[in-house]
Amino acid sequence: MSKAFDFASDLEESIRAAAIAQRTVYTGISAKECECGEEIPEGRRLAIPGVKLCVGCADRVALVKGGVRRG
């Protein structure tokens, strides 16, 4: 039984490591305005250094990267 737990733990650790490696890392100066023209709130600019997209656009990009298409 402990082999199954060890396997599950190793699998979880490798999935987590892959997700961390694929995350977007922002650096630099944050934009005050998104590409869509929407203002990026100061709180978001401070929380995510180098952010270039508003929440709505960032969500759309994440969905597209995840394979979701708008219909």
mmCIF file with all atom_site columns, N, CA and C in Angstrom:
data_model
loop_
_atom_site.group_PDB
_atom_site.id
_atom_site.type_symbol
_atom_site.label_atom_id
_atom_site.label_alt_id
_atom_site.label_comp_id
_atom_site.label_asym_id
_atom_site.label_entity_id
_atom_site.label_seq_id
_atom_site.pdbx_PDB_ins_code
_atom_site.Cartn_x
_atom_site.Cartn_y
_atom_site.Cartn_z
_atom_site.occupancy
_atom_site.B_iso_or_equiv
_atom_site.pdbx_formal_charge
_atom_site.auth_seq_id
_atom_site.auth_comp_id
_atom_site.auth_asym_id
_atom_site.auth_atom_id
_atom_site.pdbx_PDB_model_num
ATOM 1   N N  . MET A 1 1  ? 0.826   -1.192 0.000   1.00 0.00 ? 1  MET A N  1
ATOM 2   C CA . MET A 1 1  ? 0.000   0.000  0.000   1.00 0.00 ? 1  MET A CA 1
ATOM 3   C C  . MET A 1 1  ? 0.867   1.252  0.000   1.00 0.00 ? 1  MET A C  1
ATOM 4   N N  . SER A 1 2  ? 2.006   1.208  0.694   1.00 0.00 ? 2  SER A N  1
ATOM 5   C CA . SER A 1 2  ? 2.823   2.415  0.758   1.00 0.00 ? 2  SER A CA 1
ATOM 6   C C  . SER A 1 2  ? 3.450   2.735  -0.599  1.00 0.00 ? 2  SER A C  1
ATOM 7   N N  . LYS A 1 3  ? 3.643   1.709  -1.451  1.00 0.00 ? 3  LYS A N  1
ATOM 8   C CA . LYS A 1 3  ? 4.164   1.970  -2.794  1.00 0.00 ? 3  LYS A CA 1
ATOM 9   C C  . LYS A 1 3  ? 3.187   2.830  -3.594  1.00 0.00 ? 3  LYS A C  1
ATOM 10  N N  . ALA A 1 4  ? 1.904   2.590  -3.414  1.00 0.00 ? 4  ALA A N  1
ATOM 11  C CA . ALA A 1 4  ? 0.887   3.379  -4.111  1.00 0.00 ? 4  ALA A CA 1
ATOM 12  C C  . ALA A 1 4  ? 0.915   4.828  -3.639  1.00 0.00 ? 4  ALA A C  1
ATOM 13  N N  . PHE A 1 5  ? 1.079   5.020  -2.344  1.00 0.00 ? 5  PHE A N  1
ATOM 14  C CA . PHE A 1 5  ? 1.159   6.385  -1.811  1.00 0.00 ? 5  PHE A CA 1
ATOM 15  C C  . PHE A 1 5  ? 2.423   7.092  -2.296  1.00 0.00 ? 5  PHE A C  1
ATOM 16  N N  . ASP A 1 6  ? 3.532   6.362  -2.322  1.00 0.00 ? 6  ASP A N  1
ATOM 17  C CA . ASP A 1 6  ? 4.783   6.940  -2.816  1.00 0.00 ? 6  ASP A CA 1
ATOM 18  C C  . ASP A 1 6  ? 4.649   7.337  -4.283  1.00 0.00 ? 6  ASP A C  1
ATOM 19  N N  . PHE A 1 7  ? 4.024   6.470  -5.064  1.00 0.00 ? 7  PHE A N  1
ATOM 20  C CA . PHE A 1 7  ? 3.817   6.768  -6.483  1.00 0.00 ? 7  PHE A CA 1
ATOM 21  C C  . PHE A 1 7  ? 2.944   8.006  -6.655  1.00 0.00 ? 7  PHE A C  1
ATOM 22  N N  . ALA A 1 8  ? 1.855   8.065  -5.895  1.00 0.00 ? 8  ALA A N  1
ATOM 23  C CA . ALA A 1 8  ? 0.944   9.208  -5.977  1.00 0.00 ? 8  ALA A CA 1
ATOM 24  C C  . ALA A 1 8  ? 1.649   10.489 -5.555  1.00 0.00 ? 8  ALA A C  1
ATOM 25  N N  . SER A 1 9  ? 2.449   10.419 -4.519  1.00 0.00 ? 9  SER A N  1
ATOM 26  C CA . SER A 1 9  ? 3.182   11.584 -4.041  1.00 0.00 ? 9  SER A CA 1
ATOM 27  C C  . SER A 1 9  ? 4.193   12.060 -5.087  1.00 0.00 ? 9  SER A C  1
ATOM 28  N N  . ASP A 1 10 ? 4.915   11.119 -5.693  1.00 0.00 ? 10 ASP A N  1
ATOM 29  C CA . ASP A 1 10 ? 5.885   11.473 -6.731  1.00 0.00 ? 10 ASP A CA 1
ATOM 30  C C  . ASP A 1 10 ? 5.188   12.087 -7.945  1.00 0.00 ? 10 ASP A C  1
ATOM 31  N N  . LEU A 1 11 ? 4.059   11.522 -8.316  1.00 0.00 ? 11 LEU A N  1
ATOM 32  C CA . LEU A 1 11 ? 3.293   12.046 -9.445  1.00 0.00 ? 11 LEU A CA 1
ATOM 33  C C  . LEU A 1 11 ? 2.814   13.467 -9.165  1.00 0.00 ? 11 LEU A C  1
ATOM 34  N N  . GLU A 1 12 ? 2.267   13.674 -7.975  1.00 0.00 ? 12 GLU A N  1
ATOM 35  C CA . GLU A 1 12 ? 1.802   15.006 -7.588  1.00 0.00 ? 12 GLU A CA 1
ATOM 36  C C  . GLU A 1 12 ? 2.956   16.015 -7.614  1.00 0.00 ? 12 GLU A C  1
ATOM 37  N N  . GLU A 1 13 ? 4.111   15.611 -7.117  1.00 0.00 ? 13 GLU A N  1
ATOM 38  C CA . GLU A 1 13 ? 5.270   16.504 -7.093  1.00 0.00 ? 13 GLU A CA 1
ATOM 39  C C  . GLU A 1 13 ? 5.721   16.861 -8.513  1.00 0.00 ? 13 GLU A C  1
ATOM 40  N N  . SER A 1 14 ? 5.711   15.908 -9.431  1.00 0.00 ? 14 SER A N  1
ATOM 41  C CA . SER A 1 14 ? 6.132   16.188 -10.805 1.00 0.00 ? 14 SER A CA 1
ATOM 42  C C  . SER A 1 14 ? 5.120   17.075 -11.528 1.00 0.00 ? 14 SER A C  1
ATOM 43  N N  . ILE A 1 15 ? 3.835   16.883 -11.269 1.00 0.00 ? 15 ILE A N  1
ATOM 44  C CA . ILE A 1 15 ? 2.800   17.734 -11.869 1.00 0.00 ? 15 ILE A CA 1
ATOM 45  C C  . ILE A 1 15 ? 2.936   19.163 -11.354 1.00 0.00 ? 15 ILE A C  1
ATOM 46  N N  . ARG A 1 16 ? 3.176   19.305 -10.046 1.00 0.00 ? 16 ARG A N  1
ATOM 47  C CA . ARG A 1 16 ? 3.344   20.629 -9.452  1.00 0.00 ? 16 ARG A CA 1
ATOM 48  C C  . ARG A 1 16 ? 4.579   21.322 -10.031 1.00 0.00 ? 16 ARG A C  1
ATOM 49  N N  . ALA A 1 17 ? 5.686   20.599 -10.157 1.00 0.00 ? 17 ALA A N  1
ATOM 50  C CA . ALA A 1 17 ? 6.912   21.176 -10.708 1.00 0.00 ? 17 ALA A CA 1
ATOM 51  C C  . ALA A 1 17 ? 6.708   21.635 -12.152 1.00 0.00 ? 17 ALA A C  1
ATOM 52  N N  . ALA A 1 18 ? 5.975   20.851 -12.936 1.00 0.00 ? 18 ALA A N  1
ATOM 53  C CA . ALA A 1 18 ? 5.691   21.229 -14.323 1.00 0.00 ? 18 ALA A CA 1
ATOM 54  C C  . ALA A 1 18 ? 4.825   22.484 -14.383 1.00 0.00 ? 18 ALA A C  1
ATOM 55  N N  . ALA A 1 19 ? 3.828   22.578 -13.514 1.00 0.00 ? 19 ALA A N  1
ATOM 56  C CA . ALA A 1 19 ? 2.950   23.755 -13.487 1.00 0.00 ? 19 ALA A CA 1
ATOM 57  C C  . ALA A 1 19 ? 3.731   25.005 -13.089 1.00 0.00 ? 19 ALA A C  1
ATOM 58  N N  . ILE A 1 20 ? 4.621   24.874 -12.125 1.00 0.00 ? 20 ILE A N  1
ATOM 59  C CA . ILE A 1 20 ? 5.430   26.020 -11.701 1.00 0.00 ? 20 ILE A CA 1
ATOM 60  C C  . ILE A 1 20 ? 6.353   26.464 -12.828 1.00 0.00 ? 20 ILE A C  1
ATOM 61  N N  . ALA A 1 21 ? 6.929   25.514 -13.549 1.00 0.00 ? 21 ALA A N  1
ATOM 62  C CA . ALA A 1 21 ? 7.844   25.851 -14.644 1.00 0.00 ? 21 ALA A CA 1
ATOM 63  C C  . ALA A 1 21 ? 7.127   26.556 -15.791 1.00 0.00 ? 21 ALA A C  1
ATOM 64  N N  . GLN A 1 22 ? 5.833   26.287 -15.979 1.00 0.00 ? 22 GLN A N  1
ATOM 65  C CA . GLN A 1 22 ? 5.083   26.864 -17.098 1.00 0.00 ? 22 GLN A CA 1
ATOM 66  C C  . GLN A 1 22 ? 4.395   28.175 -16.765 1.00 0.00 ? 22 GLN A C  1
ATOM 67  N N  . ARG A 1 23 ? 4.448   28.621 -15.510 1.00 0.00 ? 23 ARG A N  1
ATOM 68  C CA . ARG A 1 23 ? 3.743   29.833 -15.126 1.00 0.00 ? 23 ARG A CA 1
ATOM 69  C C  . ARG A 1 23 ? 4.374   31.052 -15.793 1.00 0.00 ? 23 ARG A C  1
ATOM 70  N N  . THR A 1 24 ? 3.582   32.081 -15.951 1.00 0.00 ? 24 THR A N  1
ATOM 71  C CA . THR A 1 24 ? 4.056   33.332 -16.515 1.00 0.00 ? 24 THR A CA 1
ATOM 72  C C  . THR A 1 24 ? 4.721   34.142 -15.413 1.00 0.00 ? 24 THR A C  1
ATOM 73  N N  . VAL A 1 25 ? 5.948   34.591 -15.678 1.00 0.00 ? 25 VAL A N  1
ATOM 74  C CA . VAL A 1 25 ? 6.671   35.405 -14.713 1.00 0.00 ? 25 VAL A CA 1
ATOM 75  C C  . VAL A 1 25 ? 6.773   36.813 -15.288 1.00 0.00 ? 25 VAL A C  1
ATOM 76  N N  . TYR A 1 26 ? 6.198   37.757 -14.574 1.00 0.00 ? 26 TYR A N  1
ATOM 77  C CA . TYR A 1 26 ? 6.208   39.138 -15.027 1.00 0.00 ? 26 TYR A CA 1
ATOM 78  C C  . TYR A 1 26 ? 7.369   39.889 -14.386 1.00 0.00 ? 26 TYR A C  1
ATOM 79  N N  . THR A 1 27 ? 8.023   40.703 -15.169 1.00 0.00 ? 27 THR A N  1
ATOM 80  C CA . THR A 1 27 ? 9.078   41.572 -14.656 1.00 0.00 ? 27 THR A CA 1
ATOM 81  C C  . THR A 1 27 ? 8.983   42.900 -15.390 1.00 0.00 ? 27 THR A C  1
ATOM 82  N N  . GLY A 1 28 ? 9.578   43.919 -14.825 1.00 0.00 ? 28 GLY A N  1
ATOM 83  C CA . GLY A 1 28 ? 9.622   45.211 -15.491 1.00 0.00 ? 28 GLY A CA 1
ATOM 84  C C  . GLY A 1 28 ? 8.532   46.145 -15.031 1.00 0.00 ? 28 GLY A C  1
ATOM 85  N N  . ILE A 1 29 ? 8.307   47.144 -15.822 1.00 0.00 ? 29 ILE A N  1
ATOM 86  C CA . ILE A 1 29 ? 7.342   48.190 -15.502 1.00 0.00 ? 29 ILE A CA 1
ATOM 87  C C  . ILE A 1 29 ? 5.962   47.775 -16.007 1.00 0.00 ? 29 ILE A C  1
ATOM 88  N N  . SER A 1 30 ? 4.990   47.887 -15.134 1.00 0.00 ? 30 SER A N  1
ATOM 89  C CA . SER A 1 30 ? 3.619   47.536 -15.503 1.00 0.00 ? 30 SER A CA 1
ATOM 90  C C  . SER A 1 30 ? 3.012   48.616 -16.395 1.00 0.00 ? 30 SER A C  1
ATOM 91  N N  . ALA A 1 31 ? 2.162   48.181 -17.313 1.00 0.00 ? 31 ALA A N  1
ATOM 92  C CA . ALA A 1 31 ? 1.425   49.121 -18.155 1.00 0.00 ? 31 ALA A CA 1
ATOM 93  C C  . ALA A 1 31 ? 0.276   49.719 -17.345 1.00 0.00 ? 31 ALA A C  1
ATOM 94  N N  . LYS A 1 32 ? -0.059  50.947 -17.636 1.00 0.00 ? 32 LYS A N  1
ATOM 95  C CA . LYS A 1 32 ? -1.204  51.578 -16.971 1.00 0.00 ? 32 LYS A CA 1
ATOM 96  C C  . LYS A 1 32 ? -2.489  51.302 -17.730 1.00 0.00 ? 32 LYS A C  1
ATOM 97  N N  . GLU A 1 33 ? -2.341  50.955 -19.006 1.00 0.00 ? 33 GLU A N  1
ATOM 98  C CA . GLU A 1 33 ? -3.505  50.691 -19.856 1.00 0.00 ? 33 GLU A CA 1
ATOM 99  C C  . GLU A 1 33 ? -3.283  49.392 -20.608 1.00 0.00 ? 33 GLU A C  1
ATOM 100 N N  . CYS A 1 34 ? -4.332  48.573 -20.665 1.00 0.00 ? 34 CYS A N  1
ATOM 101 C CA . CYS A 1 34 ? -4.297  47.299 -21.372 1.00 0.00 ? 34 CYS A CA 1
ATOM 102 C C  . CYS A 1 34 ? -4.347  47.528 -22.883 1.00 0.00 ? 34 CYS A C  1
ATOM 103 N N  . GLU A 1 35 ? -4.016  46.501 -23.642 1.00 0.00 ? 35 GLU A N  1
ATOM 104 C CA . GLU A 1 35 ? -4.102  46.557 -25.099 1.00 0.00 ? 35 GLU A CA 1
ATOM 105 C C  . GLU A 1 35 ? -5.522  46.860 -25.574 1.00 0.00 ? 35 GLU A C  1
ATOM 106 N N  . CYS A 1 36 ? -6.528  46.476 -24.773 1.00 0.00 ? 36 CYS A N  1
ATOM 107 C CA . CYS A 1 36 ? -7.925  46.697 -25.148 1.00 0.00 ? 36 CYS A CA 1
ATOM 108 C C  . CYS A 1 36 ? -8.379  48.125 -24.838 1.00 0.00 ? 36 CYS A C  1
ATOM 109 N N  . GLY A 1 37 ? -7.525  48.902 -24.146 1.00 0.00 ? 37 GLY A N  1
ATOM 110 C CA . GLY A 1 37 ? -7.882  50.266 -23.804 1.00 0.00 ? 37 GLY A CA 1
ATOM 111 C C  . GLY A 1 37 ? -8.362  50.448 -22.379 1.00 0.00 ? 37 GLY A C  1
ATOM 112 N N  . GLU A 1 38 ? -8.605  49.329 -21.686 1.00 0.00 ? 38 GLU A N  1
ATOM 113 C CA . GLU A 1 38 ? -9.055  49.358 -20.298 1.00 0.00 ? 38 GLU A CA 1
ATOM 114 C C  . GLU A 1 38 ? -7.892  49.739 -19.380 1.00 0.00 ? 38 GLU A C  1
ATOM 115 N N  . GLU A 1 39 ? -8.186  50.553 -18.365 1.00 0.00 ? 39 GLU A N  1
ATOM 116 C CA . GLU A 1 39 ? -7.151  50.921 -17.396 1.00 0.00 ? 39 GLU A CA 1
ATOM 117 C C  . GLU A 1 39 ? -6.848  49.721 -16.503 1.00 0.00 ? 39 GLU A C  1
ATOM 118 N N  . ILE A 1 40 ? -5.568  49.490 -16.223 1.00 0.00 ? 40 ILE A N  1
ATOM 119 C CA . ILE A 1 40 ? -5.168  48.423 -15.312 1.00 0.00 ? 40 ILE A CA 1
ATOM 120 C C  . ILE A 1 40 ? -5.087  49.035 -13.916 1.00 0.00 ? 40 ILE A C  1
ATOM 121 N N  . PRO A 1 41 ? -5.872  48.535 -12.960 1.00 0.00 ? 41 PRO A N  1
ATOM 122 C CA . PRO A 1 41 ? -5.891  49.115 -11.617 1.00 0.00 ? 41 PRO A CA 1
ATOM 123 C C  . PRO A 1 41 ? -4.510  49.082 -10.946 1.00 0.00 ? 41 PRO A C  1
ATOM 124 N N  . GLU A 1 42 ? -4.260  50.073 -10.106 1.00 0.00 ? 42 GLU A N  1
ATOM 125 C CA . GLU A 1 42 ? -2.965  50.177 -9.443  1.00 0.00 ? 42 GLU A CA 1
ATOM 126 C C  . GLU A 1 42 ? -2.654  48.930 -8.613  1.00 0.00 ? 42 GLU A C  1
ATOM 127 N N  . GLY A 1 43 ? -3.647  48.390 -7.939  1.00 0.00 ? 43 GLY A N  1
ATOM 128 C CA . GLY A 1 43 ? -3.430  47.187 -7.133  1.00 0.00 ? 43 GLY A CA 1
ATOM 129 C C  . GLY A 1 43 ? -2.904  46.030 -7.956  1.00 0.00 ? 43 GLY A C  1
ATOM 130 N N  . ARG A 1 44 ? -3.445  45.861 -9.158  1.00 0.00 ? 44 ARG A N  1
ATOM 131 C CA . ARG A 1 44 ? -2.976  44.792 -10.052 1.00 0.00 ? 44 ARG A CA 1
ATOM 132 C C  . ARG A 1 44 ? -1.562  45.072 -10.522 1.00 0.00 ? 44 ARG A C  1
ATOM 133 N N  . ARG A 1 45 ? -1.274  46.340 -10.841 1.00 0.00 ? 45 ARG A N  1
ATOM 134 C CA . ARG A 1 45 ? 0.074   46.707 -11.295 1.00 0.00 ? 45 ARG A CA 1
ATOM 135 C C  . ARG A 1 45 ? 1.110   46.466 -10.204 1.00 0.00 ? 45 ARG A C  1
ATOM 136 N N  . LEU A 1 46 ? 0.727   46.704 -8.951  1.00 0.00 ? 46 LEU A N  1
ATOM 137 C CA . LEU A 1 46 ? 1.653   46.484 -7.840  1.00 0.00 ? 46 LEU A CA 1
ATOM 138 C C  . LEU A 1 46 ? 1.811   44.997 -7.521  1.00 0.00 ? 46 LEU A C  1
ATOM 139 N N  . ALA A 1 47 ? 0.728   44.255 -7.640  1.00 0.00 ? 47 ALA A N  1
ATOM 140 C CA . ALA A 1 47 ? 0.755   42.824 -7.316  1.00 0.00 ? 47 ALA A CA 1
ATOM 141 C C  . ALA A 1 47 ? 1.497   42.000 -8.358  1.00 0.00 ? 47 ALA A C  1
ATOM 142 N N  . ILE A 1 48 ? 1.449   42.442 -9.626  1.00 0.00 ? 48 ILE A N  1
ATOM 143 C CA . ILE A 1 48 ? 2.064   41.682 -10.716 1.00 0.00 ? 48 ILE A CA 1
ATOM 144 C C  . ILE A 1 48 ? 2.999   42.616 -11.487 1.00 0.00 ? 48 ILE A C  1
ATOM 145 N N  . PRO A 1 49 ? 4.248   42.748 -11.036 1.00 0.00 ? 49 PRO A N  1
ATOM 146 C CA . PRO A 1 49 ? 5.187   43.637 -11.718 1.00 0.00 ? 49 PRO A CA 1
ATOM 147 C C  . PRO A 1 49 ? 5.320   43.283 -13.206 1.00 0.00 ? 49 PRO A C  1
ATOM 148 N N  . GLY A 1 50 ? 5.230   44.273 -14.051 1.00 0.00 ? 50 GLY A N  1
ATOM 149 C CA . GLY A 1 50 ? 5.360   44.057 -15.487 1.00 0.00 ? 50 GLY A CA 1
ATOM 150 C C  . GLY A 1 50 ? 4.086   43.639 -16.182 1.00 0.00 ? 50 GLY A C  1
ATOM 151 N N  . VAL A 1 51 ? 2.952   43.668 -15.478 1.00 0.00 ? 51 VAL A N  1
ATOM 152 C CA . VAL A 1 51 ? 1.693   43.234 -16.075 1.00 0.00 ? 51 VAL A CA 1
ATOM 153 C C  . VAL A 1 51 ? 1.331   44.136 -17.267 1.00 0.00 ? 51 VAL A C  1
ATOM 154 N N  . LYS A 1 52 ? 0.820   43.525 -18.304 1.00 0.00 ? 52 LYS A N  1
ATOM 155 C CA . LYS A 1 52 ? 0.472   44.263 -19.525 1.00 0.00 ? 52 LYS A CA 1
ATOM 156 C C  . LYS A 1 52 ? -1.005  44.161 -19.889 1.00 0.00 ? 52 LYS A C  1
ATOM 157 N N  . LEU A 1 53 ? -1.749  43.249 -19.216 1.00 0.00 ? 53 LEU A N  1
ATOM 158 C CA . LEU A 1 53 ? -3.142  43.002 -19.568 1.00 0.00 ? 53 LEU A CA 1
ATOM 159 C C  . LEU A 1 53 ? -4.065  43.218 -18.376 1.00 0.00 ? 53 LEU A C  1
ATOM 160 N N  . CYS A 1 54 ? -5.283  43.679 -18.644 1.00 0.00 ? 54 CYS A N  1
ATOM 161 C CA . CYS A 1 54 ? -6.304  43.771 -17.604 1.00 0.00 ? 54 CYS A CA 1
ATOM 162 C C  . CYS A 1 54 ? -6.760  42.349 -17.259 1.00 0.00 ? 54 CYS A C  1
ATOM 163 N N  . VAL A 1 55 ? -7.552  42.203 -16.231 1.00 0.00 ? 55 VAL A N  1
ATOM 164 C CA . VAL A 1 55 ? -7.997  40.884 -15.781 1.00 0.00 ? 55 VAL A CA 1
ATOM 165 C C  . VAL A 1 55 ? -8.773  40.167 -16.891 1.00 0.00 ? 55 VAL A C  1
ATOM 166 N N  . GLY A 1 56 ? -9.668  40.873 -17.564 1.00 0.00 ? 56 GLY A N  1
ATOM 167 C CA . GLY A 1 56 ? -10.472 40.247 -18.623 1.00 0.00 ? 56 GLY A CA 1
ATOM 168 C C  . GLY A 1 56 ? -9.627  39.696 -19.752 1.00 0.00 ? 56 GLY A C  1
ATOM 169 N N  . CYS A 1 57 ? -8.679  40.492 -20.215 1.00 0.00 ? 57 CYS A N  1
ATOM 170 C CA . CYS A 1 57 ? -7.805  40.037 -21.307 1.00 0.00 ? 57 CYS A CA 1
ATOM 171 C C  . CYS A 1 57 ? -6.894  38.907 -20.844 1.00 0.00 ? 57 CYS A C  1
ATOM 172 N N  . ALA A 1 58 ? -6.391  38.996 -19.617 1.00 0.00 ? 58 ALA A N  1
ATOM 173 C CA . ALA A 1 58 ? -5.536  37.939 -19.081 1.00 0.00 ? 58 ALA A CA 1
ATOM 174 C C  . ALA A 1 58 ? -6.316  36.629 -18.981 1.00 0.00 ? 58 ALA A C  1
ATOM 175 N N  . ASP A 1 59 ? -7.576  36.701 -18.565 1.00 0.00 ? 59 ASP A N  1
ATOM 176 C CA . ASP A 1 59 ? -8.419  35.502 -18.499 1.00 0.00 ? 59 ASP A CA 1
ATOM 177 C C  . ASP A 1 59 ? -8.621  34.902 -19.884 1.00 0.00 ? 59 ASP A C  1
ATOM 178 N N  . ARG A 1 60 ? -8.874  35.746 -20.878 1.00 0.00 ? 60 ARG A N  1
ATOM 179 C CA . ARG A 1 60 ? -9.063  35.253 -22.249 1.00 0.00 ? 60 ARG A CA 1
ATOM 180 C C  . ARG A 1 60 ? -7.801  34.568 -22.760 1.00 0.00 ? 60 ARG A C  1
ATOM 181 N N  . VAL A 1 61 ? -6.638  35.160 -22.494 1.00 0.00 ? 61 VAL A N  1
ATOM 182 C CA . VAL A 1 61 ? -5.371  34.560 -22.921 1.00 0.00 ? 61 VAL A CA 1
ATOM 183 C C  . VAL A 1 61 ? -5.182  33.205 -22.248 1.00 0.00 ? 61 VAL A C  1
ATOM 184 N N  . ALA A 1 62 ? -5.487  33.119 -20.953 1.00 0.00 ? 62 ALA A N  1
ATOM 185 C CA . ALA A 1 62 ? -5.345  31.858 -20.228 1.00 0.00 ? 62 ALA A CA 1
ATOM 186 C C  . ALA A 1 62 ? -6.278  30.792 -20.803 1.00 0.00 ? 62 ALA A C  1
ATOM 187 N N  . LEU A 1 63 ? -7.499  31.172 -21.162 1.00 0.00 ? 63 LEU A N  1
ATOM 188 C CA . LEU A 1 63 ? -8.426  30.206 -21.749 1.00 0.00 ? 63 LEU A CA 1
ATOM 189 C C  . LEU A 1 63 ? -7.923  29.707 -23.095 1.00 0.00 ? 63 LEU A C  1
ATOM 190 N N  . VAL A 1 64 ? -7.403  30.601 -23.908 1.00 0.00 ? 64 VAL A N  1
ATOM 191 C CA . VAL A 1 64 ? -6.882  30.212 -25.218 1.00 0.00 ? 64 VAL A CA 1
ATOM 192 C C  . VAL A 1 64 ? -5.692  29.267 -25.051 1.00 0.00 ? 64 VAL A C  1
ATOM 193 N N  . LYS A 1 65 ? -4.803  29.589 -24.107 1.00 0.00 ? 65 LYS A N  1
ATOM 194 C CA . LYS A 1 65 ? -3.660  28.703 -23.849 1.00 0.00 ? 65 LYS A CA 1
ATOM 195 C C  . LYS A 1 65 ? -4.125  27.338 -23.366 1.00 0.00 ? 65 LYS A C  1
ATOM 196 N N  . GLY A 1 66 ? -5.252  27.313 -22.664 1.00 0.00 ? 66 GLY A N  1
ATOM 197 C CA . GLY A 1 66 ? -5.808  26.062 -22.163 1.00 0.00 ? 66 GLY A CA 1
ATOM 198 C C  . GLY A 1 66 ? -6.609  25.298 -23.210 1.00 0.00 ? 66 GLY A C  1
ATOM 199 N N  . GLY A 1 67 ? -6.772  25.866 -24.392 1.00 0.00 ? 67 GLY A N  1
ATOM 200 C CA . GLY A 1 67 ? -7.464  25.179 -25.466 1.00 0.00 ? 67 GLY A CA 1
ATOM 201 C C  . GLY A 1 67 ? -8.947  25.486 -25.571 1.00 0.00 ? 67 GLY A C  1
ATOM 202 N N  . VAL A 1 68 ? -9.427  26.481 -24.836 1.00 0.00 ? 68 VAL A N  1
ATOM 203 C CA . VAL A 1 68 ? -10.837 26.829 -24.887 1.00 0.00 ? 68 VAL A CA 1
ATOM 204 C C  . VAL A 1 68 ? -11.048 27.849 -26.006 1.00 0.00 ? 68 VAL A C  1
ATOM 205 N N  . ARG A 1 69 ? -12.038 27.593 -26.847 1.00 0.00 ? 69 ARG A N  1
ATOM 206 C CA . ARG A 1 69 ? -12.344 28.520 -27.944 1.00 0.00 ? 69 ARG A CA 1
ATOM 207 C C  . ARG A 1 69 ? -13.648 29.232 -27.671 1.00 0.00 ? 69 ARG A C  1
ATOM 208 N N  . ARG A 1 70 ? -13.687 30.493 -28.070 1.00 0.00 ? 70 ARG A N  1
ATOM 209 C CA . ARG A 1 70 ? -14.947 31.237 -27.939 1.00 0.00 ? 70 ARG A CA 1
ATOM 210 C C  . ARG A 1 70 ? -15.836 30.897 -29.118 1.00 0.00 ? 70 ARG A C  1
ATOM 211 N N  . GLY A 1 71 ? -17.111 30.796 -28.852 1.00 0.00 ? 71 GLY A N  1
ATOM 212 C CA . GLY A 1 71 ? -18.009 30.400 -29.918 1.00 0.00 ? 71 GLY A CA 1
ATOM 213 C C  . GLY A 1 71 ? -19.052 31.392 -30.243 1.00 0.00 ? 71 GLY A C  1
#
